[in-house]
Short mmCIF file of C-alpha atoms and ligand atoms in Angstrom, two decimals:
data_model
loop_
_atom_site.label_atom_id
_atom_site.label_comp_id
_atom_site.label_asym_id
_atom_site.label_seq_id
_atom_site.Cartn_x
_atom_site.Cartn_y
_atom_site.Cartn_z
CA UNK A 1 0.01 -0.07 -0.05
CA UNK A 2 1.49 3.24 -0.81
CA UNK A 3 -0.11 6.19 -2.88
CA UNK A 4 -3.38 7.86 -1.65
CA UNK A 5 -6.48 6.22 -3.26
CA UNK A 6 -9.51 8.09 -4.34
CA UNK A 7 -12.82 6.93 -2.81
CA UNK A 8 -15.32 5.05 -4.89
CA UNK A 9 -18.78 6.32 -6.08
CA UNK A 10 -20.23 9.40 -4.73
CA UNK A 11 -17.40 9.70 -2.35
CA UNK A 12 -15.06 10.73 -5.01
CA UNK A 13 -17.02 13.66 -6.14
CA UNK A 14 -16.68 14.96 -2.38
CA UNK A 15 -12.89 14.57 -2.57
CA UNK A 16 -12.20 12.12 0.14
CA UNK A 17 -8.74 10.49 -0.15
CA UNK A 18 -7.45 7.61 1.82
CA UNK A 19 -3.84 6.73 2.49
CA UNK A 20 -1.61 4.90 5.03
CA UNK A 21 -1.25 6.48 8.56
CA UNK A 22 2.34 7.73 8.78
CA UNK A 23 3.27 6.23 12.16
CA UNK A 24 6.51 8.55 12.06
CA UNK A 25 4.26 11.66 11.93
CA UNK A 26 3.18 13.20 15.31
CA UNK A 27 0.55 15.27 13.45
CA UNK A 28 -0.92 12.17 11.85
CA UNK A 29 -1.10 10.37 15.25
CA UNK A 30 -2.59 13.32 16.90
CA UNK A 31 -5.10 13.63 14.10
CA UNK A 32 -6.29 9.89 14.69
CA UNK A 33 -6.34 10.39 18.46
CA UNK A 34 -8.80 13.28 17.84
CA UNK A 35 -11.04 11.15 15.66
CA UNK A 36 -11.06 8.36 18.27
CA UNK A 37 -11.67 10.89 21.14
CA UNK A 38 -14.66 12.48 19.35
CA UNK A 39 -16.17 9.03 18.72
CA UNK A 40 -15.61 7.91 22.21
CA UNK A 41 -17.03 11.16 23.55
CA UNK A 42 -20.15 10.71 21.38
CA UNK A 43 -20.70 7.16 22.06
CA UNK A 44 -19.54 6.54 25.75
CA UNK A 45 -19.20 10.11 27.19
CA UNK A 46 -15.53 9.94 27.96
CA UNK A 47 -12.18 9.27 26.07
CA UNK A 48 -9.33 7.01 26.47
CA UNK A 49 -7.00 9.94 25.37
CA UNK A 50 -3.85 8.06 24.37
CA UNK A 51 -0.70 10.11 24.02
CA UNK A 52 0.98 10.31 20.60
CA UNK A 53 3.90 8.02 21.85
CA UNK A 54 1.27 5.43 23.01
CA UNK A 55 -0.83 5.45 19.88
CA UNK A 56 2.51 5.07 17.94
CA UNK A 57 3.41 1.92 20.09
CA UNK A 58 -0.23 0.66 19.36
CA UNK A 59 0.53 0.48 15.64
CA UNK A 60 3.11 -2.14 16.18
CA UNK A 61 2.73 -5.77 15.11
CA UNK A 62 3.14 -8.88 17.33
CA UNK A 63 3.58 -12.33 16.19
CA UNK A 64 0.05 -12.94 16.84
CA UNK A 65 -1.42 -9.94 14.88
CA UNK A 66 -0.45 -7.94 11.91
CA UNK A 67 -2.20 -4.56 11.29
CA UNK A 68 -2.64 -1.78 8.91
CA UNK A 69 -3.80 1.73 9.79
CA UNK A 70 -5.36 4.25 7.32
CA UNK A 71 -6.54 7.83 7.46
CA UNK A 72 -9.19 9.47 5.40
CA UNK A 73 -8.84 13.09 4.58
CA UNK A 74 -11.15 15.87 3.17
CA UNK A 75 -10.71 19.37 2.18
CA UNK A 76 -11.63 21.45 5.17
CA UNK A 77 -11.07 25.17 5.62
CA UNK A 78 -8.67 25.36 2.54
CA UNK A 79 -6.50 22.33 3.60
CA UNK A 80 -6.46 18.60 3.64
CA UNK A 81 -7.43 17.33 7.20
CA UNK A 82 -7.82 13.77 8.73
CA UNK A 83 -11.52 13.24 9.37
CA UNK A 84 -11.59 9.22 9.68
CA UNK A 85 -9.29 6.31 10.89
CA UNK A 86 -9.35 2.92 9.51
CA UNK A 87 -7.76 -0.10 11.25
CA UNK A 88 -7.18 -3.67 9.69
CA UNK A 89 -6.21 -6.56 11.97
CA UNK A 90 -5.02 -9.64 10.66
CA UNK A 91 -4.88 -12.50 13.28
CA UNK A 92 -2.03 -14.80 12.62
CA UNK A 93 -2.48 -17.77 15.02
CA UNK A 94 -6.31 -18.34 14.90
CA UNK A 95 -9.10 -17.04 12.73
CA UNK A 96 -6.36 -16.93 9.76
CA UNK A 97 -9.16 -16.67 7.08
CA UNK A 98 -10.46 -13.48 8.64
CA UNK A 99 -9.54 -9.76 8.45
CA UNK A 100 -10.88 -7.35 11.25
CA UNK A 101 -11.86 -4.03 9.75
CA UNK A 102 -12.80 -0.86 11.65
CA UNK A 103 -13.48 2.44 9.86
CA UNK A 104 -14.27 5.38 12.29
CA UNK A 105 -15.27 8.80 11.14
CA UNK A 106 -15.22 11.97 13.20
CA UNK A 107 -18.99 12.61 14.10
CA UNK A 108 -18.65 16.18 12.56
CA UNK A 109 -17.73 14.89 9.08
CA UNK A 110 -20.04 11.81 8.61
CA UNK A 111 -22.11 11.39 5.46
CA UNK A 112 -19.44 12.59 3.11
CA UNK A 113 -18.13 9.36 1.96
CA UNK A 114 -15.21 8.95 4.32
CA UNK A 115 -16.65 5.73 5.96
CA UNK A 116 -17.22 4.11 2.52
CA UNK A 117 -13.67 5.26 1.30
CA UNK A 118 -11.85 3.73 4.36
CA UNK A 119 -13.89 0.46 4.19
CA UNK A 120 -13.25 0.09 0.48
CA UNK A 121 -9.53 0.25 1.03
CA UNK A 122 -9.50 -2.02 4.17
CA UNK A 123 -11.34 -4.63 2.32
CA UNK A 124 -8.91 -4.35 -0.68
CA UNK A 125 -5.82 -4.76 1.59
CA UNK A 126 -7.66 -7.71 3.32
CA UNK A 127 -8.22 -9.48 -0.06
CA UNK A 128 -4.72 -8.85 -1.06
CA UNK A 129 -3.60 -10.50 2.11
CA UNK A 130 -5.70 -13.53 1.12
CA UNK A 131 -8.34 -13.19 3.85
CA UNK A 132 -11.77 -14.44 2.77
CA UNK A 133 -13.93 -13.50 5.65
CA UNK A 134 -14.47 -9.89 7.10
CA UNK A 135 -15.33 -9.05 10.66
CA UNK A 136 -16.38 -5.56 11.84
CA UNK A 137 -18.32 -3.69 14.62
CA UNK A 138 -20.79 -0.91 14.13
CA UNK A 139 -22.59 1.21 16.72
CA UNK A 140 -26.21 1.85 16.37
CA UNK A 141 -28.77 3.59 18.83
CA UNK A 142 -30.32 1.75 21.66
CA UNK A 143 -33.89 2.01 20.39
CA UNK A 144 -35.18 1.00 16.95
CA UNK A 145 -35.00 -1.99 14.39
CA UNK A 146 -31.62 -3.43 14.79
CA UNK A 147 -31.57 -4.36 11.01
CA UNK A 148 -32.91 -0.69 9.98
CA UNK A 149 -31.27 -0.33 6.41
CA UNK A 150 -31.00 3.42 6.80
CA UNK A 151 -28.50 3.32 9.80
CA UNK A 152 -25.00 4.09 8.39
CA UNK A 153 -23.24 1.14 9.87
CA UNK A 154 -25.77 -1.26 8.43
CA UNK A 155 -25.60 0.37 4.97
CA UNK A 156 -21.75 0.08 5.03
CA UNK A 157 -21.62 -3.50 6.21
CA UNK A 158 -24.19 -4.50 3.56
CA UNK A 159 -22.44 -2.98 0.80
CA UNK A 160 -19.26 -4.76 1.54
CA UNK A 161 -21.08 -8.14 1.90
CA UNK A 162 -21.47 -8.35 5.74
CA UNK A 163 -24.38 -9.26 7.83
CA UNK A 164 -25.38 -9.12 11.45
CA UNK A 165 -24.18 -11.95 13.61
CA UNK A 166 -24.47 -10.61 17.04
CA UNK A 167 -25.89 -7.52 18.91
CA UNK A 168 -24.44 -6.39 22.21
CA UNK A 169 -25.81 -3.64 24.29
CA UNK A 170 -23.27 -0.90 25.32
CA UNK A 171 -23.46 0.04 29.08
CA UNK A 172 -21.68 2.72 30.91
CA UNK A 173 -21.08 3.42 34.50
CA UNK A 174 -20.28 6.69 36.19
CA UNK A 175 -17.28 6.55 38.46
CA UNK A 176 -16.71 6.46 41.23
CA UNK A 177 -19.21 3.83 42.42
CA UNK A 178 -19.92 5.22 45.87
CA UNK A 179 -18.05 3.08 48.43
CA UNK A 180 -21.23 2.47 50.39
CA UNK A 181 -22.72 0.84 47.27
CA UNK A 182 -19.78 -1.45 46.87
CA UNK A 183 -19.96 -2.26 50.56
CA UNK A 184 -23.61 -3.11 50.23
CA UNK A 185 -23.02 -5.49 47.31
CA UNK A 186 -20.07 -7.06 48.91
CA UNK A 187 -22.24 -7.74 52.09
CA UNK A 188 -24.89 -9.63 49.93
CA UNK A 189 -22.03 -11.54 48.12
CA UNK A 190 -19.79 -12.54 51.14
CA UNK A 191 -22.25 -15.11 52.85
CA UNK A 192 -22.28 -17.16 49.52
CA UNK A 193 -18.54 -17.16 48.91
CA UNK A 194 -17.97 -20.12 51.15
CA UNK A 195 -14.28 -21.34 50.72
CA UNK A 196 -13.68 -19.20 47.42
CA UNK A 197 -11.12 -16.62 47.73
CA UNK A 198 -10.71 -13.48 45.56
CA UNK A 199 -7.14 -12.75 44.43
CA UNK A 200 -6.10 -9.61 42.69
CA UNK A 201 -3.01 -7.97 40.89
CA UNK A 202 -2.22 -5.18 38.39
CA UNK A 203 -0.74 -5.37 35.07
CA UNK A 204 1.63 -8.45 35.13
CA UNK A 205 0.19 -11.84 35.98
CA UNK A 206 2.16 -13.36 38.75
CA UNK A 207 4.41 -16.15 37.32
CA UNK A 208 2.90 -18.81 39.51
CA UNK A 209 -0.56 -18.12 37.93
CA UNK A 210 0.39 -17.82 34.35
CA UNK A 211 -0.77 -21.32 33.04
CA UNK A 212 -4.13 -21.30 35.14
CA UNK A 213 -4.91 -17.71 34.13
CA UNK A 214 -4.46 -18.69 30.33
CA UNK A 215 -6.89 -21.60 30.80
CA UNK A 216 -9.33 -19.11 32.24
CA UNK A 217 -8.88 -16.62 29.46
CA UNK A 218 -9.37 -19.26 26.73
CA UNK A 219 -12.53 -20.56 28.55
CA UNK A 220 -13.87 -17.05 28.60
CA UNK A 221 -13.71 -16.75 24.79
CA UNK A 222 -15.30 -20.24 24.39
CA UNK A 223 -18.21 -19.38 26.69
CA UNK A 224 -18.64 -15.88 25.62
CA UNK A 225 -22.14 -15.79 24.30
CA UNK A 226 -21.82 -14.19 20.80
CA UNK A 227 -24.52 -15.72 18.93
CA UNK A 228 -23.41 -16.52 15.21
CA UNK A 229 -19.99 -14.97 15.18
CA UNK A 230 -17.39 -17.34 13.84
CA UNK A 231 -14.22 -16.99 16.09
CA UNK A 232 -11.59 -19.48 17.19
CA UNK A 233 -10.58 -19.19 20.90
CA UNK A 234 -6.83 -18.43 21.08
CA UNK A 235 -4.50 -20.72 23.18
CA UNK A 236 -3.26 -18.29 25.93
CA UNK A 237 0.19 -19.72 26.68
CA UNK A 238 2.36 -18.14 29.07
CA UNK A 239 4.41 -16.83 26.25
CA UNK A 240 1.25 -15.27 24.57
CA UNK A 241 0.19 -13.58 27.85
CA UNK A 242 3.58 -12.09 28.53
CA UNK A 243 3.74 -10.79 24.84
CA UNK A 244 0.38 -9.07 25.43
CA UNK A 245 1.35 -7.72 28.77
CA UNK A 246 4.63 -6.14 27.22
CA UNK A 247 2.74 -4.73 24.43
CA UNK A 248 0.22 -3.14 26.87
CA UNK A 249 2.98 -1.69 28.84
CA UNK A 250 4.47 0.04 25.82
CA UNK A 251 0.96 1.40 24.91
CA UNK A 252 0.27 2.60 28.34
CA UNK A 253 -2.55 0.23 28.84
CA UNK A 254 -3.04 -0.68 32.74
CA UNK A 255 -5.04 -3.73 33.91
CA UNK A 256 -6.72 -4.14 37.23
CA UNK A 257 -7.42 -7.94 37.67
CA UNK A 258 -9.57 -9.99 40.09
CA UNK A 259 -9.55 -13.79 40.05
CA UNK A 260 -11.69 -16.36 41.97
CA UNK A 261 -9.86 -19.11 43.61
CA UNK A 262 -11.89 -22.31 44.13
CA UNK A 263 -11.45 -24.59 47.18
CA UNK A 264 -9.79 -27.12 44.97
CA UNK A 265 -7.10 -24.65 44.07
CA UNK A 266 -8.25 -23.88 40.38
CA UNK A 267 -9.36 -20.73 38.91
CA UNK A 268 -12.96 -20.28 38.96
CA UNK A 269 -13.57 -16.84 37.43
CA UNK A 270 -12.25 -13.37 36.65
CA UNK A 271 -12.93 -9.82 35.94
CA UNK A 272 -10.67 -7.08 34.48
CA UNK A 273 -10.66 -3.35 34.10
CA UNK A 274 -8.46 -1.81 31.62
CA UNK A 275 -7.64 1.79 30.99
CA UNK A 276 -4.94 4.04 29.53
CA UNK A 277 -2.38 5.28 31.92
CA UNK A 278 -2.36 8.80 30.47
CA UNK A 279 -3.07 12.10 32.26
CA UNK A 280 -6.22 12.94 30.03
CA UNK A 281 -7.82 9.49 30.22
CA UNK A 282 -11.43 9.68 31.52
CA UNK A 283 -12.79 6.51 30.08
CA UNK A 284 -11.79 2.86 30.96
CA UNK A 285 -13.14 -0.46 29.84
CA UNK A 286 -14.72 -3.26 31.88
CA UNK A 287 -13.30 -6.28 30.02
CA UNK A 288 -13.92 -9.98 30.68
CA UNK A 289 -15.88 -11.00 33.52
CA UNK A 290 -16.39 -14.83 33.51
CA UNK A 291 -17.45 -17.33 36.21
CA UNK A 292 -16.76 -20.97 35.03
CA UNK A 293 -19.96 -22.93 34.67
CA UNK A 294 -19.41 -25.41 37.44
CA UNK A 295 -18.71 -22.59 40.01
CA UNK A 296 -21.86 -20.40 39.36
CA UNK A 297 -24.22 -19.54 42.08
CA UNK A 298 -21.59 -18.35 44.74
CA UNK A 299 -21.94 -14.62 43.74
CA UNK A 300 -18.48 -14.62 42.53
CA UNK A 301 -19.42 -12.36 39.71
CA UNK A 302 -20.44 -9.62 42.25
CA UNK A 303 -17.38 -10.17 44.41
CA UNK A 304 -14.96 -9.93 41.50
CA UNK A 305 -16.60 -6.68 40.37
CA UNK A 306 -16.47 -4.97 43.87
CA UNK A 307 -12.89 -5.95 43.83
CA UNK A 308 -11.79 -4.28 40.69
CA UNK A 309 -13.85 -1.08 41.59
CA UNK A 310 -12.18 -1.03 44.94
CA UNK A 311 -8.74 -1.15 42.94
CA UNK A 312 -10.14 1.62 40.61
CA UNK A 313 -10.41 4.20 43.56
CA UNK A 314 -6.49 3.38 44.32
CA UNK A 315 -5.06 3.19 40.83
CA UNK A 316 -7.39 5.32 38.64
CA UNK A 317 -9.17 8.01 40.39
CA UNK A 318 -9.20 10.26 37.34
CA UNK A 319 -11.49 7.95 35.45
CA UNK A 320 -15.04 9.06 35.15
CA UNK A 321 -16.65 6.41 33.15
CA UNK A 322 -16.28 2.61 32.29
CA UNK A 323 -17.89 1.21 29.35
CA UNK A 324 -18.92 -2.50 28.75
CA UNK A 325 -20.59 -4.61 26.02
CA UNK A 326 -22.96 -7.47 26.96
CA UNK A 327 -24.45 -9.75 24.43
CA UNK A 328 -28.22 -9.72 24.92
CA UNK A 329 -28.03 -13.48 25.33
CA UNK A 330 -26.20 -12.99 28.57
CA UNK A 331 -28.72 -12.19 31.44
CA UNK A 332 -26.48 -12.99 34.44
CA UNK A 333 -23.84 -10.59 33.30
CA UNK A 334 -26.41 -7.74 32.67
CA UNK A 335 -28.07 -8.18 36.10
CA UNK A 336 -24.71 -7.87 37.85
CA UNK A 337 -23.98 -4.71 35.80
CA UNK A 338 -27.23 -3.15 36.39
CA UNK A 339 -26.91 -3.73 40.22
CA UNK A 340 -23.56 -1.80 40.02
CA UNK A 341 -25.23 1.04 38.31
CA UNK A 342 -24.52 0.50 34.65
CA UNK A 343 -27.11 1.96 32.19
CA UNK A 344 -27.53 1.12 28.58
CA UNK A 345 -26.53 3.72 26.06
CA UNK A 346 -26.43 2.07 22.73
CA UNK A 347 -25.95 -1.13 20.87
CA UNK A 348 -23.12 -2.71 18.83
CA UNK A 349 -23.55 -4.97 15.88
CA UNK A 350 -20.85 -7.52 15.11
CA UNK A 351 -20.75 -8.21 11.23
CA UNK A 352 -19.24 -10.79 9.20
CA UNK A 353 -19.21 -11.91 5.69
C1 LIG B 401 -20.25 3.99 9.93
C2 LIG B 401 -19.41 5.16 9.79
C3 LIG B 401 -17.96 4.70 9.46
C4 LIG B 401 -19.75 5.88 8.42
O1 LIG B 401 -19.09 6.90 8.18
P1 LIG B 401 -19.31 8.17 7.12
O2 LIG B 401 -18.17 8.97 6.79
O3 LIG B 401 -20.64 8.73 7.46
O4 LIG B 401 -19.71 7.00 5.83
P2 LIG B 401 -20.33 7.43 4.48
O5 LIG B 401 -20.46 8.94 4.27
O6 LIG B 401 -19.47 6.63 3.44
O7 LIG B 401 -21.76 6.79 4.40
C5 LIG B 401 -22.14 5.45 4.63
C6 LIG B 401 -23.60 5.37 4.39
O8 LIG B 401 -24.24 5.89 5.55
C7 LIG B 401 -25.20 6.85 5.17
N1 LIG B 401 -25.03 7.88 6.14
C8 LIG B 401 -24.00 8.62 6.52
N2 LIG B 401 -24.28 9.48 7.52
C9 LIG B 401 -25.65 9.63 7.53
C10 LIG B 401 -26.61 10.22 8.27
N3 LIG B 401 -26.23 11.08 9.19
N4 LIG B 401 -27.92 9.88 8.19
C11 LIG B 401 -28.34 8.98 7.27
N5 LIG B 401 -27.52 8.24 6.62
C12 LIG B 401 -26.09 8.38 6.64
C13 LIG B 401 -24.58 7.45 3.82
O9 LIG B 401 -25.65 7.89 3.09
C14 LIG B 401 -24.04 6.08 3.18
O10 LIG B 401 -25.02 5.34 2.58
P3 LIG B 401 -25.34 5.27 1.19
O11 LIG B 401 -24.02 5.30 0.45
O12 LIG B 401 -25.95 4.10 0.74
O13 LIG B 401 -26.00 6.53 0.66
C15 LIG B 401 -19.49 6.24 10.90
O14 LIG B 401 -20.90 6.55 11.22
C16 LIG B 401 -18.80 5.76 12.20
O15 LIG B 401 -17.61 6.00 12.51
N6 LIG B 401 -19.49 5.17 13.09
C17 LIG B 401 -18.91 4.51 14.31
C18 LIG B 401 -18.07 3.27 13.89
C19 LIG B 401 -18.83 2.17 13.10
O16 LIG B 401 -20.05 2.08 13.38
N7 LIG B 401 -18.11 1.66 12.08
C20 LIG B 401 -18.95 1.01 11.10
C21 LIG B 401 -18.35 -0.41 10.81
S1 LIG B 401 -19.10 -1.42 9.60
#
């Protein structure tokens, strides 16, 4: 990929151009950060606000993923300006027929062909890399027909041969959760915990837990209710976990991890909060929460979440919001989240084709 490409169809008339992101250019990285920040503010009411150096580190490949970043430009106020960012992820160890594609356009500049132009180029690169299945995620409003053909994300997905495989509800939680609320939830969970213990750590998995934690992460992906999405659960070997942790450290991502230890010494479940360790960050992510099927009914889900929220007060008092995605076929997790104070703000569709 080298020279800028003109967007197809109506977009060409509006002068959109798409080119590779120049990871050596602070201006390019800053422009991409602004596109992401505007989208996060609009969709979630907060921003992960990475620094330029963190975004540059984010663009690096690992032995498990290769990626390609694009920018879309329009003529604004007499000069070319970045209005959209495209990401293509090529998994190298599993899902090797797939390409993950993500076009994001600044909310102020939508409807001018930038989304179509980015996706066209992402799809071209995916084909060139020999990938035969596309996976993408689109945001749509909380209310209304999920398949409404007038929604921009649905239009874009359909144009490139993708269809809906899963719907997740996007929920946000204002921080901090009042300590009294956490104490109340803990008091209701504690009598059910029995001989289970909750362990916690930040960022790096303790050496002695690497193997067991890897099994838990794989189980999480096997169990994640995601309807018709085709996805192979990765093998989280100790090496793979360490590679991911090193990458997170370079990109400024921090993790707060809680794990439930069963009486037989195995891991029964976990919950993770991730956030960018950058001064301007206001938004974090509630990632995988899982309780293994044979350990359900001990209120471990509640205990795990209370634990990560108590850690948030210590490690990330600057965060104002967490966002999480729950498949609508996962009523248990939704109930725990709503008890904590999460509220639904939108929906996310996973498309494949
Ligand atoms: C989806 C998204 C990338 C579209 O960006 P965009 O620059 O507006 O895209 P385009 O201008 O190429 O428009 C795409 C389609 O949506 C329609 N559209 C765009 N904005 C619209 C609006 N405000 N109202 C109605 N339709 C709109 C366009 O008409 C076009 O459909 P058409 O070609 O059949 O006429 C953008 O909304 C976005 O960043 N959303 C968040 C991330 C996301 O959902 N990505 C989609 C992954 S498939």
